[in-house]
């Protein structure tokens, strides 16, 4: 579909205004928000990742590509999230300390919100003590942690330890994810769940709170 290609290319070519316009047109033509996400935004960002890995793109290009993805996500979020869904549970979410990547975490939050979860988003670079404070304050059913760097995923077990020290580990289910995180790693650090993408995160979250 030409419009999906245009959205994807707007991300790859780092053009936020074009991404927004093409997304608007796609929605008006009846292309679903889910299709825009899965067939244009995610493949577009994957390609940006490849160009970055191969040294063709540098951080500034990736940042503008992320802006383009967000410009499109702003339009599809209200549709994915829907309205009037009954509350499935409460989630506190954040990207772990030292890590500024938030696109994946935001997608997971968006999908969970769409499935009826109430989201308290702590943002990026979240210290273990901030996860603990939020767990005590908000009393969530699920704590979502995201990490995109092999170095920062090592901060996930620190959060779990801090929850234990504060005596709240048993009060919340811990769900981890992000590109470098694996099922084995999740098990190793004692998380309650791992999933590789935002759609399966919803299924898992539902299971964890018995919805
Ligand atoms: C965009 C991006 C950036 C942007 C981030 C903008 C933003 N607002 O997020 C900027 C430019 C800031 C950036 C900076 C850096 N980046 Co960067 N970045 C990327 C890039 C290209 C895309 C990441 C992304 O958004 N993907 C799209 C989303 C949708 O995918 P996702 O995050 O994986 O999330 C999905 C799943 O993982 C899962 N998920 C995510 N979180 C969670 C949580 C739970 C609980 C669950 C269940 C699921 C889940 O669901 C999501 C949707 O399906 C990746 C390459 C890549 N292809 O991954 C590199 C990449 C992650 N970055 C990398 C690096 C090295 C850096 C820098 C160190 C570069 C530098 N030299 O400065 C800095 C670090 C900054 C910091 N301290 O965090 C490396 C990491 C290497 C490693 N193994 O550690 C990568 C892999 C690129 C590479 N191959 O070299 N980056």
PDB file of C-alpha atoms and ligand atoms in Angstrom:
ATOM      1  CA  UNK A   1       0.000   0.000   0.000  1.00  0.00           C
ATOM      2  CA  UNK A   2       1.488   3.287  -1.170  1.00  0.00           C
ATOM      3  CA  UNK A   3       0.445   5.310   1.874  1.00  0.00           C
ATOM      4  CA  UNK A   4       2.028   2.819   4.272  1.00  0.00           C
ATOM      5  CA  UNK A   5       5.240   3.044   2.224  1.00  0.00           C
ATOM      6  CA  UNK A   6       5.079   6.845   2.493  1.00  0.00           C
ATOM      7  CA  UNK A   7       4.770   6.709   6.272  1.00  0.00           C
ATOM      8  CA  UNK A   8       7.601   4.195   6.505  1.00  0.00           C
ATOM      9  CA  UNK A   9       9.805   6.304   4.230  1.00  0.00           C
ATOM     10  CA  UNK A  10       9.015   9.486   6.162  1.00  0.00           C
ATOM     11  CA  UNK A  11      10.444   7.771   9.251  1.00  0.00           C
ATOM     12  CA  UNK A  12      13.485   6.428   7.417  1.00  0.00           C
ATOM     13  CA  UNK A  13      14.075   9.787   5.724  1.00  0.00           C
ATOM     14  CA  UNK A  14      13.558  11.604   9.066  1.00  0.00           C
ATOM     15  CA  UNK A  15      10.597  13.781   8.099  1.00  0.00           C
ATOM     16  CA  UNK A  16       8.155  14.191  11.018  1.00  0.00           C
ATOM     17  CA  UNK A  17       5.728  16.528   9.170  1.00  0.00           C
ATOM     18  CA  UNK A  18       5.451  14.099   6.268  1.00  0.00           C
ATOM     19  CA  UNK A  19       4.960  11.154   8.634  1.00  0.00           C
ATOM     20  CA  UNK A  20       2.107  13.009  10.301  1.00  0.00           C
ATOM     21  CA  UNK A  21       0.463  14.016   7.034  1.00  0.00           C
ATOM     22  CA  UNK A  22       0.691  10.551   5.489  1.00  0.00           C
ATOM     23  CA  UNK A  23      -0.679   8.985   8.684  1.00  0.00           C
ATOM     24  CA  UNK A  24      -3.612  11.401   8.627  1.00  0.00           C
ATOM     25  CA  UNK A  25      -4.311  10.481   4.990  1.00  0.00           C
ATOM     26  CA  UNK A  26      -4.009   6.762   5.714  1.00  0.00           C
ATOM     27  CA  UNK A  27      -6.524   7.025   8.566  1.00  0.00           C
ATOM     28  CA  UNK A  28      -8.903   9.011   6.357  1.00  0.00           C
ATOM     29  CA  UNK A  29      -8.631   6.273   3.707  1.00  0.00           C
ATOM     30  CA  UNK A  30      -9.668   3.712   6.295  1.00  0.00           C
ATOM     31  CA  UNK A  31      -6.316   2.021   6.902  1.00  0.00           C
ATOM     32  CA  UNK A  32      -6.401   0.728  10.455  1.00  0.00           C
ATOM     33  CA  UNK A  33      -4.197   2.135  13.202  1.00  0.00           C
ATOM     34  CA  UNK A  34      -2.869  -1.364  13.847  1.00  0.00           C
ATOM     35  CA  UNK A  35      -1.819  -1.776  10.230  1.00  0.00           C
ATOM     36  CA  UNK A  36      -0.086   1.614  10.273  1.00  0.00           C
ATOM     37  CA  UNK A  37       1.794   0.551  13.392  1.00  0.00           C
ATOM     38  CA  UNK A  38       2.781  -2.931  12.210  1.00  0.00           C
ATOM     39  CA  UNK A  39       3.335  -2.309   8.507  1.00  0.00           C
ATOM     40  CA  UNK A  40       4.830   1.190   8.509  1.00  0.00           C
ATOM     41  CA  UNK A  41       6.051   2.481  11.872  1.00  0.00           C
ATOM     42  CA  UNK A  42       7.805  -0.593  13.258  1.00  0.00           C
ATOM     43  CA  UNK A  43       9.451  -1.638   9.955  1.00  0.00           C
ATOM     44  CA  UNK A  44      10.480   2.013   9.413  1.00  0.00           C
ATOM     45  CA  UNK A  45      12.168   2.187  12.800  1.00  0.00           C
ATOM     46  CA  UNK A  46      13.794  -1.218  12.202  1.00  0.00           C
ATOM     47  CA  UNK A  47      15.347   0.143   9.029  1.00  0.00           C
ATOM     48  CA  UNK A  48      16.576   3.215  10.929  1.00  0.00           C
ATOM     49  CA  UNK A  49      18.153   0.806  13.424  1.00  0.00           C
ATOM     50  CA  UNK A  50      19.936  -0.999  10.587  1.00  0.00           C
ATOM     51  CA  UNK A  51      21.254   2.260   9.116  1.00  0.00           C
ATOM     52  CA  UNK A  52      22.469   3.292  12.578  1.00  0.00           C
ATOM     53  CA  UNK A  53      24.186  -0.062  13.112  1.00  0.00           C
ATOM     54  CA  UNK A  54      25.912   0.157   9.771  1.00  0.00           C
ATOM     55  CA  UNK A  55      27.207   3.644  10.486  1.00  0.00           C
ATOM     56  CA  UNK A  56      25.103   5.414   7.846  1.00  0.00           C
ATOM     57  CA  UNK A  57      23.006   7.222  10.436  1.00  0.00           C
ATOM     58  CA  UNK A  58      24.195   8.916  13.607  1.00  0.00           C
ATOM     59  CA  UNK A  59      22.319   9.884  16.777  1.00  0.00           C
ATOM     60  CA  UNK A  60      20.831  13.157  15.354  1.00  0.00           C
ATOM     61  CA  UNK A  61      19.215  11.284  12.436  1.00  0.00           C
ATOM     62  CA  UNK A  62      17.871   8.592  14.762  1.00  0.00           C
ATOM     63  CA  UNK A  63      16.418  11.263  17.053  1.00  0.00           C
ATOM     64  CA  UNK A  64      14.520  12.938  14.198  1.00  0.00           C
ATOM     65  CA  UNK A  65      13.370   9.516  12.954  1.00  0.00           C
ATOM     66  CA  UNK A  66      12.029   8.868  16.473  1.00  0.00           C
ATOM     67  CA  UNK A  67      10.261  12.259  16.290  1.00  0.00           C
ATOM     68  CA  UNK A  68       8.673  11.194  13.008  1.00  0.00           C
ATOM     69  CA  UNK A  69       7.523   7.940  14.572  1.00  0.00           C
ATOM     70  CA  UNK A  70       6.069   9.850  17.542  1.00  0.00           C
ATOM     71  CA  UNK A  71       4.288  12.324  15.241  1.00  0.00           C
ATOM     72  CA  UNK A  72       2.516   9.382  13.653  1.00  0.00           C
ATOM     73  CA  UNK A  73       1.926   7.613  16.965  1.00  0.00           C
ATOM     74  CA  UNK A  74       0.217  10.747  18.359  1.00  0.00           C
ATOM     75  CA  UNK A  75      -2.465  10.292  15.678  1.00  0.00           C
ATOM     76  CA  UNK A  76      -2.978   6.549  16.038  1.00  0.00           C
ATOM     77  CA  UNK A  77      -2.799   6.391  19.838  1.00  0.00           C
ATOM     78  CA  UNK A  78      -6.372   7.591  20.517  1.00  0.00           C
ATOM     79  CA  UNK A  79      -7.656   4.955  18.079  1.00  0.00           C
ATOM     80  CA  UNK A  80      -5.576   2.091  19.461  1.00  0.00           C
ATOM     81  CA  UNK A  81      -6.476   3.085  22.980  1.00  0.00           C
ATOM     82  CA  UNK A  82     -10.173   3.326  22.163  1.00  0.00           C
ATOM     83  CA  UNK A  83     -12.671   4.580  24.693  1.00  0.00           C
ATOM     84  CA  UNK A  84     -14.794   3.354  27.530  1.00  0.00           C
ATOM     85  CA  UNK A  85     -12.820   0.151  28.091  1.00  0.00           C
ATOM     86  CA  UNK A  86     -13.243  -1.098  31.631  1.00  0.00           C
ATOM     87  CA  UNK A  87     -10.241  -0.946  33.938  1.00  0.00           C
ATOM     88  CA  UNK A  88      -8.182  -4.119  33.810  1.00  0.00           C
ATOM     89  CA  UNK A  89      -5.583  -3.141  36.408  1.00  0.00           C
ATOM     90  CA  UNK A  90      -2.956  -0.547  37.220  1.00  0.00           C
ATOM     91  CA  UNK A  91       0.515  -0.409  35.680  1.00  0.00           C
ATOM     92  CA  UNK A  92       3.576   1.602  36.670  1.00  0.00           C
ATOM     93  CA  UNK A  93       6.036   1.769  33.771  1.00  0.00           C
ATOM     94  CA  UNK A  94       9.471   3.146  33.068  1.00  0.00           C
ATOM     95  CA  UNK A  95      12.713   2.800  31.149  1.00  0.00           C
ATOM     96  CA  UNK A  96      15.476   1.813  33.560  1.00  0.00           C
ATOM     97  CA  UNK A  97      18.254   4.061  34.852  1.00  0.00           C
ATOM     98  CA  UNK A  98      20.794   5.239  32.267  1.00  0.00           C
ATOM     99  CA  UNK A  99      18.510   4.467  29.337  1.00  0.00           C
ATOM    100  CA  UNK A 100      16.765   7.137  27.274  1.00  0.00           C
ATOM    101  CA  UNK A 101      14.978   4.887  24.764  1.00  0.00           C
ATOM    102  CA  UNK A 102      11.235   5.274  25.190  1.00  0.00           C
ATOM    103  CA  UNK A 103       9.550   4.358  21.914  1.00  0.00           C
ATOM    104  CA  UNK A 104       9.111   0.682  22.827  1.00  0.00           C
ATOM    105  CA  UNK A 105       8.033   1.487  26.384  1.00  0.00           C
ATOM    106  CA  UNK A 106       5.524   4.034  25.082  1.00  0.00           C
ATOM    107  CA  UNK A 107       4.130   1.446  22.656  1.00  0.00           C
ATOM    108  CA  UNK A 108       3.735  -1.108  25.413  1.00  0.00           C
ATOM    109  CA  UNK A 109       1.989   1.530  27.573  1.00  0.00           C
ATOM    110  CA  UNK A 110      -0.245   2.506  24.659  1.00  0.00           C
ATOM    111  CA  UNK A 111      -1.301  -1.085  24.015  1.00  0.00           C
ATOM    112  CA  UNK A 112      -1.899  -1.754  27.715  1.00  0.00           C
ATOM    113  CA  UNK A 113      -3.941   1.446  27.953  1.00  0.00           C
ATOM    114  CA  UNK A 114      -5.932   0.223  24.969  1.00  0.00           C
ATOM    115  CA  UNK A 115      -6.594  -3.019  26.826  1.00  0.00           C
ATOM    116  CA  UNK A 116      -8.058  -1.084  29.764  1.00  0.00           C
ATOM    117  CA  UNK A 117      -5.061  -0.774  32.084  1.00  0.00           C
ATOM    118  CA  UNK A 118      -4.494   2.478  33.960  1.00  0.00           C
ATOM    119  CA  UNK A 119      -0.928   3.629  33.245  1.00  0.00           C
ATOM    120  CA  UNK A 120       1.412   5.618  35.459  1.00  0.00           C
ATOM    121  CA  UNK A 121       4.394   6.363  33.213  1.00  0.00           C
ATOM    122  CA  UNK A 122       7.578   7.314  35.072  1.00  0.00           C
ATOM    123  CA  UNK A 123       9.396   8.143  31.827  1.00  0.00           C
ATOM    124  CA  UNK A 124      13.015   7.327  31.056  1.00  0.00           C
ATOM    125  CA  UNK A 125      16.207   6.990  33.127  1.00  0.00           C
ATOM    126  CA  UNK A 126      14.186   5.827  36.135  1.00  0.00           C
ATOM    127  CA  UNK A 127      16.234   5.021  39.227  1.00  0.00           C
ATOM    128  CA  UNK A 128      15.454   1.895  41.296  1.00  0.00           C
ATOM    129  CA  UNK A 129      14.319   4.065  44.216  1.00  0.00           C
ATOM    130  CA  UNK A 130      11.842   5.882  41.949  1.00  0.00           C
ATOM    131  CA  UNK A 131      10.345   2.534  40.866  1.00  0.00           C
ATOM    132  CA  UNK A 132      10.053   1.609  44.561  1.00  0.00           C
ATOM    133  CA  UNK A 133       8.470   4.939  45.567  1.00  0.00           C
ATOM    134  CA  UNK A 134       5.948   4.681  42.725  1.00  0.00           C
ATOM    135  CA  UNK A 135       5.126   1.082  43.680  1.00  0.00           C
ATOM    136  CA  UNK A 136       4.424   2.151  47.266  1.00  0.00           C
ATOM    137  CA  UNK A 137       2.469   5.239  46.205  1.00  0.00           C
ATOM    138  CA  UNK A 138       0.436   3.879  43.296  1.00  0.00           C
ATOM    139  CA  UNK A 139      -0.003   0.259  44.437  1.00  0.00           C
ATOM    140  CA  UNK A 140       0.068  -1.062  40.846  1.00  0.00           C
ATOM    141  CA  UNK A 141      -0.775  -4.622  39.839  1.00  0.00           C
ATOM    142  CA  UNK A 142       2.126  -4.648  37.370  1.00  0.00           C
ATOM    143  CA  UNK A 143       5.500  -2.938  37.148  1.00  0.00           C
ATOM    144  CA  UNK A 144       6.743  -2.622  33.567  1.00  0.00           C
ATOM    145  CA  UNK A 145      10.459  -2.131  32.964  1.00  0.00           C
ATOM    146  CA  UNK A 146      12.012  -1.473  29.573  1.00  0.00           C
ATOM    147  CA  UNK A 147      15.694  -1.430  28.561  1.00  0.00           C
ATOM    148  CA  UNK A 148      17.252  -1.083  25.104  1.00  0.00           C
ATOM    149  CA  UNK A 149      20.925  -1.245  25.989  1.00  0.00           C
ATOM    150  CA  UNK A 150      22.874  -4.321  27.038  1.00  0.00           C
ATOM    151  CA  UNK A 151      24.460  -2.115  29.706  1.00  0.00           C
ATOM    152  CA  UNK A 152      21.221  -0.743  31.165  1.00  0.00           C
ATOM    153  CA  UNK A 153      19.314  -4.035  31.237  1.00  0.00           C
ATOM    154  CA  UNK A 154      21.668  -4.851  34.123  1.00  0.00           C
ATOM    155  CA  UNK A 155      19.744  -2.245  36.122  1.00  0.00           C
ATOM    156  CA  UNK A 156      16.586  -4.387  36.001  1.00  0.00           C
ATOM    157  CA  UNK A 157      17.705  -6.795  38.757  1.00  0.00           C
ATOM    158  CA  UNK A 158      18.687  -3.749  40.825  1.00  0.00           C
ATOM    159  CA  UNK A 159      15.069  -2.607  40.733  1.00  0.00           C
ATOM    160  CA  UNK A 160      13.880  -6.079  41.740  1.00  0.00           C
ATOM    161  CA  UNK A 161      16.369  -6.092  44.647  1.00  0.00           C
ATOM    162  CA  UNK A 162      15.218  -2.623  45.718  1.00  0.00           C
ATOM    163  CA  UNK A 163      11.587  -3.806  45.687  1.00  0.00           C
ATOM    164  CA  UNK A 164      12.590  -6.742  47.902  1.00  0.00           C
ATOM    165  CA  UNK A 165      14.478  -4.484  50.301  1.00  0.00           C
ATOM    166  CA  UNK A 166      11.461  -2.204  50.578  1.00  0.00           C
ATOM    167  CA  UNK A 167       9.228  -5.220  51.276  1.00  0.00           C
ATOM    168  CA  UNK A 168       6.969  -4.651  48.245  1.00  0.00           C
ATOM    169  CA  UNK A 169       8.279  -7.265  45.777  1.00  0.00           C
ATOM    170  CA  UNK A 170       5.411  -9.653  46.494  1.00  0.00           C
ATOM    171  CA  UNK A 171       2.807  -6.922  46.035  1.00  0.00           C
ATOM    172  CA  UNK A 172       3.485  -6.386  42.330  1.00  0.00           C
ATOM    173  CA  UNK A 173       4.087  -8.474  39.213  1.00  0.00           C
ATOM    174  CA  UNK A 174       7.234  -7.452  37.368  1.00  0.00           C
ATOM    175  CA  UNK A 175       7.123  -7.479  33.571  1.00  0.00           C
ATOM    176  CA  UNK A 176      10.348  -6.840  31.623  1.00  0.00           C
ATOM    177  CA  UNK A 177      11.156  -6.279  27.967  1.00  0.00           C
ATOM    178  CA  UNK A 178      13.176  -4.416  25.362  1.00  0.00           C
ATOM    179  CA  UNK A 179      15.374  -5.567  22.479  1.00  0.00           C
ATOM    180  CA  UNK A 180      18.341  -6.994  24.483  1.00  0.00           C
ATOM    181  CA  UNK A 181      16.132  -8.680  27.095  1.00  0.00           C
ATOM    182  CA  UNK A 182      15.312 -12.386  26.697  1.00  0.00           C
ATOM    183  CA  UNK A 183      13.034 -14.878  28.395  1.00  0.00           C
ATOM    184  CA  UNK A 184      16.073 -16.537  29.973  1.00  0.00           C
ATOM    185  CA  UNK A 185      17.309 -13.225  31.322  1.00  0.00           C
ATOM    186  CA  UNK A 186      13.877 -12.414  32.732  1.00  0.00           C
ATOM    187  CA  UNK A 187      13.845 -15.760  34.534  1.00  0.00           C
ATOM    188  CA  UNK A 188      17.390 -15.324  35.746  1.00  0.00           C
ATOM    189  CA  UNK A 189      16.620 -11.979  37.417  1.00  0.00           C
ATOM    190  CA  UNK A 190      13.370 -13.239  38.926  1.00  0.00           C
ATOM    191  CA  UNK A 191      10.889 -11.211  36.866  1.00  0.00           C
ATOM    192  CA  UNK A 192       7.319 -12.529  36.612  1.00  0.00           C
ATOM    193  CA  UNK A 193       7.083 -12.130  32.868  1.00  0.00           C
ATOM    194  CA  UNK A 194       8.767 -11.238  29.608  1.00  0.00           C
ATOM    195  CA  UNK A 195       7.410 -10.733  26.143  1.00  0.00           C
ATOM    196  CA  UNK A 196       9.094  -9.630  22.972  1.00  0.00           C
ATOM    197  CA  UNK A 197       6.566  -7.121  21.677  1.00  0.00           C
ATOM    198  CA  UNK A 198       3.776  -4.847  22.751  1.00  0.00           C
ATOM    199  CA  UNK A 199       0.890  -7.051  21.554  1.00  0.00           C
ATOM    200  CA  UNK A 200       2.053 -10.101  23.454  1.00  0.00           C
ATOM    201  CA  UNK A 201       2.745  -7.831  26.451  1.00  0.00           C
ATOM    202  CA  UNK A 202      -1.001  -7.232  26.642  1.00  0.00           C
ATOM    203  CA  UNK A 203      -1.794 -10.955  26.703  1.00  0.00           C
ATOM    204  CA  UNK A 204       0.807 -11.503  29.369  1.00  0.00           C
ATOM    205  CA  UNK A 205      -0.373  -8.577  31.498  1.00  0.00           C
ATOM    206  CA  UNK A 206      -3.922  -9.917  31.343  1.00  0.00           C
ATOM    207  CA  UNK A 207      -2.708 -13.331  32.467  1.00  0.00           C
ATOM    208  CA  UNK A 208      -0.704 -11.827  35.308  1.00  0.00           C
ATOM    209  CA  UNK A 209      -3.753 -10.054  36.721  1.00  0.00           C
ATOM    210  CA  UNK A 210      -6.143 -12.898  35.841  1.00  0.00           C
ATOM    211  CA  UNK A 211      -8.302 -10.885  33.421  1.00  0.00           C
TER     212      UNK A 211
HETATM  213  C1  LIG B   1      15.669   5.208  18.396  1.00  0.00           C
HETATM  214  C2  LIG B   1      16.996   4.785  18.960  1.00  0.00           C
HETATM  215  C3  LIG B   1      17.693   5.715  19.744  1.00  0.00           C
HETATM  216  C4  LIG B   1      17.134   7.091  20.088  1.00  0.00           C
HETATM  217  C5  LIG B   1      16.049   6.915  21.188  1.00  0.00           C
HETATM  218  C6  LIG B   1      14.898   7.893  21.024  1.00  0.00           C
HETATM  219  C7  LIG B   1      13.747   7.525  21.916  1.00  0.00           C
HETATM  220  N1  LIG B   1      12.978   8.534  22.231  1.00  0.00           N
HETATM  221  O1  LIG B   1      13.520   6.388  22.285  1.00  0.00           O
HETATM  222  C8  LIG B   1      18.414   7.842  20.586  1.00  0.00           C
HETATM  223  C9  LIG B   1      19.018   8.607  19.427  1.00  0.00           C
HETATM  224  C10 LIG B   1      18.204   8.797  21.759  1.00  0.00           C
HETATM  225  C11 LIG B   1      19.348   6.682  20.901  1.00  0.00           C
HETATM  226  C12 LIG B   1      20.449   6.824  21.713  1.00  0.00           C
HETATM  227  C13 LIG B   1      21.361   5.814  21.943  1.00  0.00           C
HETATM  228  N2  LIG B   1      21.354   4.580  21.402  1.00  0.00           N
HETATM  229 CO1  LIG B   1      19.830   3.855  20.414  1.00  0.00          CO
HETATM  230  N3  LIG B   1      18.671   3.074  19.196  1.00  0.00           N
HETATM  231  C14 LIG B   1      17.539   3.490  18.699  1.00  0.00           C
HETATM  232  C15 LIG B   1      17.008   2.413  17.705  1.00  0.00           C
HETATM  233  C16 LIG B   1      17.390   2.865  16.286  1.00  0.00           C
HETATM  234  C17 LIG B   1      15.539   2.115  17.710  1.00  0.00           C
HETATM  235  C18 LIG B   1      14.955   1.742  19.086  1.00  0.00           C
HETATM  236  C19 LIG B   1      13.449   1.753  18.953  1.00  0.00           C
HETATM  237  O2  LIG B   1      12.808   2.712  19.333  1.00  0.00           O
HETATM  238  N4  LIG B   1      12.902   0.696  18.324  1.00  0.00           N
HETATM  239  C20 LIG B   1      11.477   0.622  18.024  1.00  0.00           C
HETATM  240  C21 LIG B   1      10.717   0.074  19.221  1.00  0.00           C
HETATM  241  C22 LIG B   1       9.241  -0.080  18.850  1.00  0.00           C
HETATM  242  O3  LIG B   1      11.241  -1.207  19.529  1.00  0.00           O
HETATM  243  P1  LIG B   1      11.744  -1.630  20.984  1.00  0.00           P
HETATM  244  O4  LIG B   1      12.210  -0.435  21.728  1.00  0.00           O
HETATM  245  O5  LIG B   1      12.637  -2.786  20.865  1.00  0.00           O
HETATM  246  O6  LIG B   1      10.411  -2.070  21.721  1.00  0.00           O
HETATM  247  C23 LIG B   1       9.665  -3.204  21.362  1.00  0.00           C
HETATM  248  C24 LIG B   1      10.074  -4.464  22.126  1.00  0.00           C
HETATM  249  O7  LIG B   1      11.441  -4.486  22.496  1.00  0.00           O
HETATM  250  C25 LIG B   1       9.120  -4.530  23.260  1.00  0.00           C
HETATM  251  N5  LIG B   1       9.412  -3.848  24.524  1.00  0.00           N
HETATM  252  C26 LIG B   1      10.120  -2.735  24.790  1.00  0.00           C
HETATM  253  N6  LIG B   1      10.088  -2.456  26.095  1.00  0.00           N
HETATM  254  C27 LIG B   1       9.329  -3.395  26.692  1.00  0.00           C
HETATM  255  C28 LIG B   1       8.959  -3.576  28.025  1.00  0.00           C
HETATM  256  C29 LIG B   1       8.163  -4.677  28.359  1.00  0.00           C
HETATM  257  C30 LIG B   1       7.790  -4.893  29.784  1.00  0.00           C
HETATM  258  C31 LIG B   1       7.730  -5.577  27.357  1.00  0.00           C
HETATM  259  C32 LIG B   1       6.912  -6.747  27.728  1.00  0.00           C
HETATM  260  C33 LIG B   1       8.093  -5.381  26.024  1.00  0.00           C
HETATM  261  C34 LIG B   1       8.890  -4.296  25.694  1.00  0.00           C
HETATM  262  O8  LIG B   1       7.924  -3.985  22.744  1.00  0.00           O
HETATM  263  C35 LIG B   1       8.240  -2.930  21.830  1.00  0.00           C
HETATM  264  C36 LIG B   1       7.210  -2.928  20.724  1.00  0.00           C
HETATM  265  O9  LIG B   1       7.086  -4.147  20.097  1.00  0.00           O
HETATM  266  C37 LIG B   1      17.812   1.139  18.167  1.00  0.00           C
HETATM  267  C38 LIG B   1      18.053   0.074  17.094  1.00  0.00           C
HETATM  268  C39 LIG B   1      16.928  -0.950  17.023  1.00  0.00           C
HETATM  269  N7  LIG B   1      16.539  -1.317  15.858  1.00  0.00           N
HETATM  270  O10 LIG B   1      16.426  -1.379  18.057  1.00  0.00           O
HETATM  271  C40 LIG B   1      19.098   1.774  18.707  1.00  0.00           C
HETATM  272  C41 LIG B   1      19.890   1.051  19.782  1.00  0.00           C
HETATM  273  C42 LIG B   1      18.978   0.488  20.855  1.00  0.00           C
HETATM  274  N8  LIG B   1      20.682   2.142  20.363  1.00  0.00           N
HETATM  275  C43 LIG B   1      21.897   1.800  20.635  1.00  0.00           C
HETATM  276  C44 LIG B   1      22.880   2.661  21.178  1.00  0.00           C
HETATM  277  C45 LIG B   1      24.284   2.100  21.284  1.00  0.00           C
HETATM  278  C46 LIG B   1      22.565   3.981  21.589  1.00  0.00           C
HETATM  279  C47 LIG B   1      23.531   5.001  22.222  1.00  0.00           C
HETATM  280  C48 LIG B   1      24.491   4.448  23.268  1.00  0.00           C
HETATM  281  C49 LIG B   1      24.254   5.687  21.047  1.00  0.00           C
HETATM  282  C50 LIG B   1      25.326   6.683  21.424  1.00  0.00           C
HETATM  283  N9  LIG B   1      26.521   6.330  21.024  1.00  0.00           N
HETATM  284  O11 LIG B   1      25.053   7.695  22.048  1.00  0.00           O
HETATM  285  C51 LIG B   1      22.554   6.041  22.824  1.00  0.00           C
HETATM  286  C52 LIG B   1      22.181   5.694  24.297  1.00  0.00           C
HETATM  287  C53 LIG B   1      21.347   6.761  24.953  1.00  0.00           C
HETATM  288  C54 LIG B   1      20.828   6.269  26.258  1.00  0.00           C
HETATM  289  N10 LIG B   1      21.528   6.562  27.347  1.00  0.00           N
HETATM  290  O12 LIG B   1      19.825   5.612  26.307  1.00  0.00           O
HETATM  291  C55 LIG B   1      22.157   0.325  20.327  1.00  0.00           C
HETATM  292  C56 LIG B   1      22.199  -0.552  21.573  1.00  0.00           C
HETATM  293  C57 LIG B   1      23.314  -1.569  21.527  1.00  0.00           C
HETATM  294  C58 LIG B   1      23.285  -2.438  22.730  1.00  0.00           C
HETATM  295  N11 LIG B   1      23.156  -3.707  22.455  1.00  0.00           N
HETATM  296  O13 LIG B   1      23.346  -2.025  23.832  1.00  0.00           O
HETATM  297  C59 LIG B   1      20.997   0.007  19.324  1.00  0.00           C
HETATM  298  C60 LIG B   1      20.512  -1.454  19.345  1.00  0.00           C
HETATM  299  C61 LIG B   1      21.524   0.362  17.909  1.00  0.00           C
HETATM  300  C62 LIG B   1      22.735  -0.483  17.493  1.00  0.00           C
HETATM  301  N12 LIG B   1      22.544  -1.614  16.894  1.00  0.00           N
HETATM  302  O14 LIG B   1      23.839  -0.114  17.739  1.00  0.00           O
HETATM  303  N13 LIG B   1      18.929   5.534  20.315  1.00  0.00           N
END
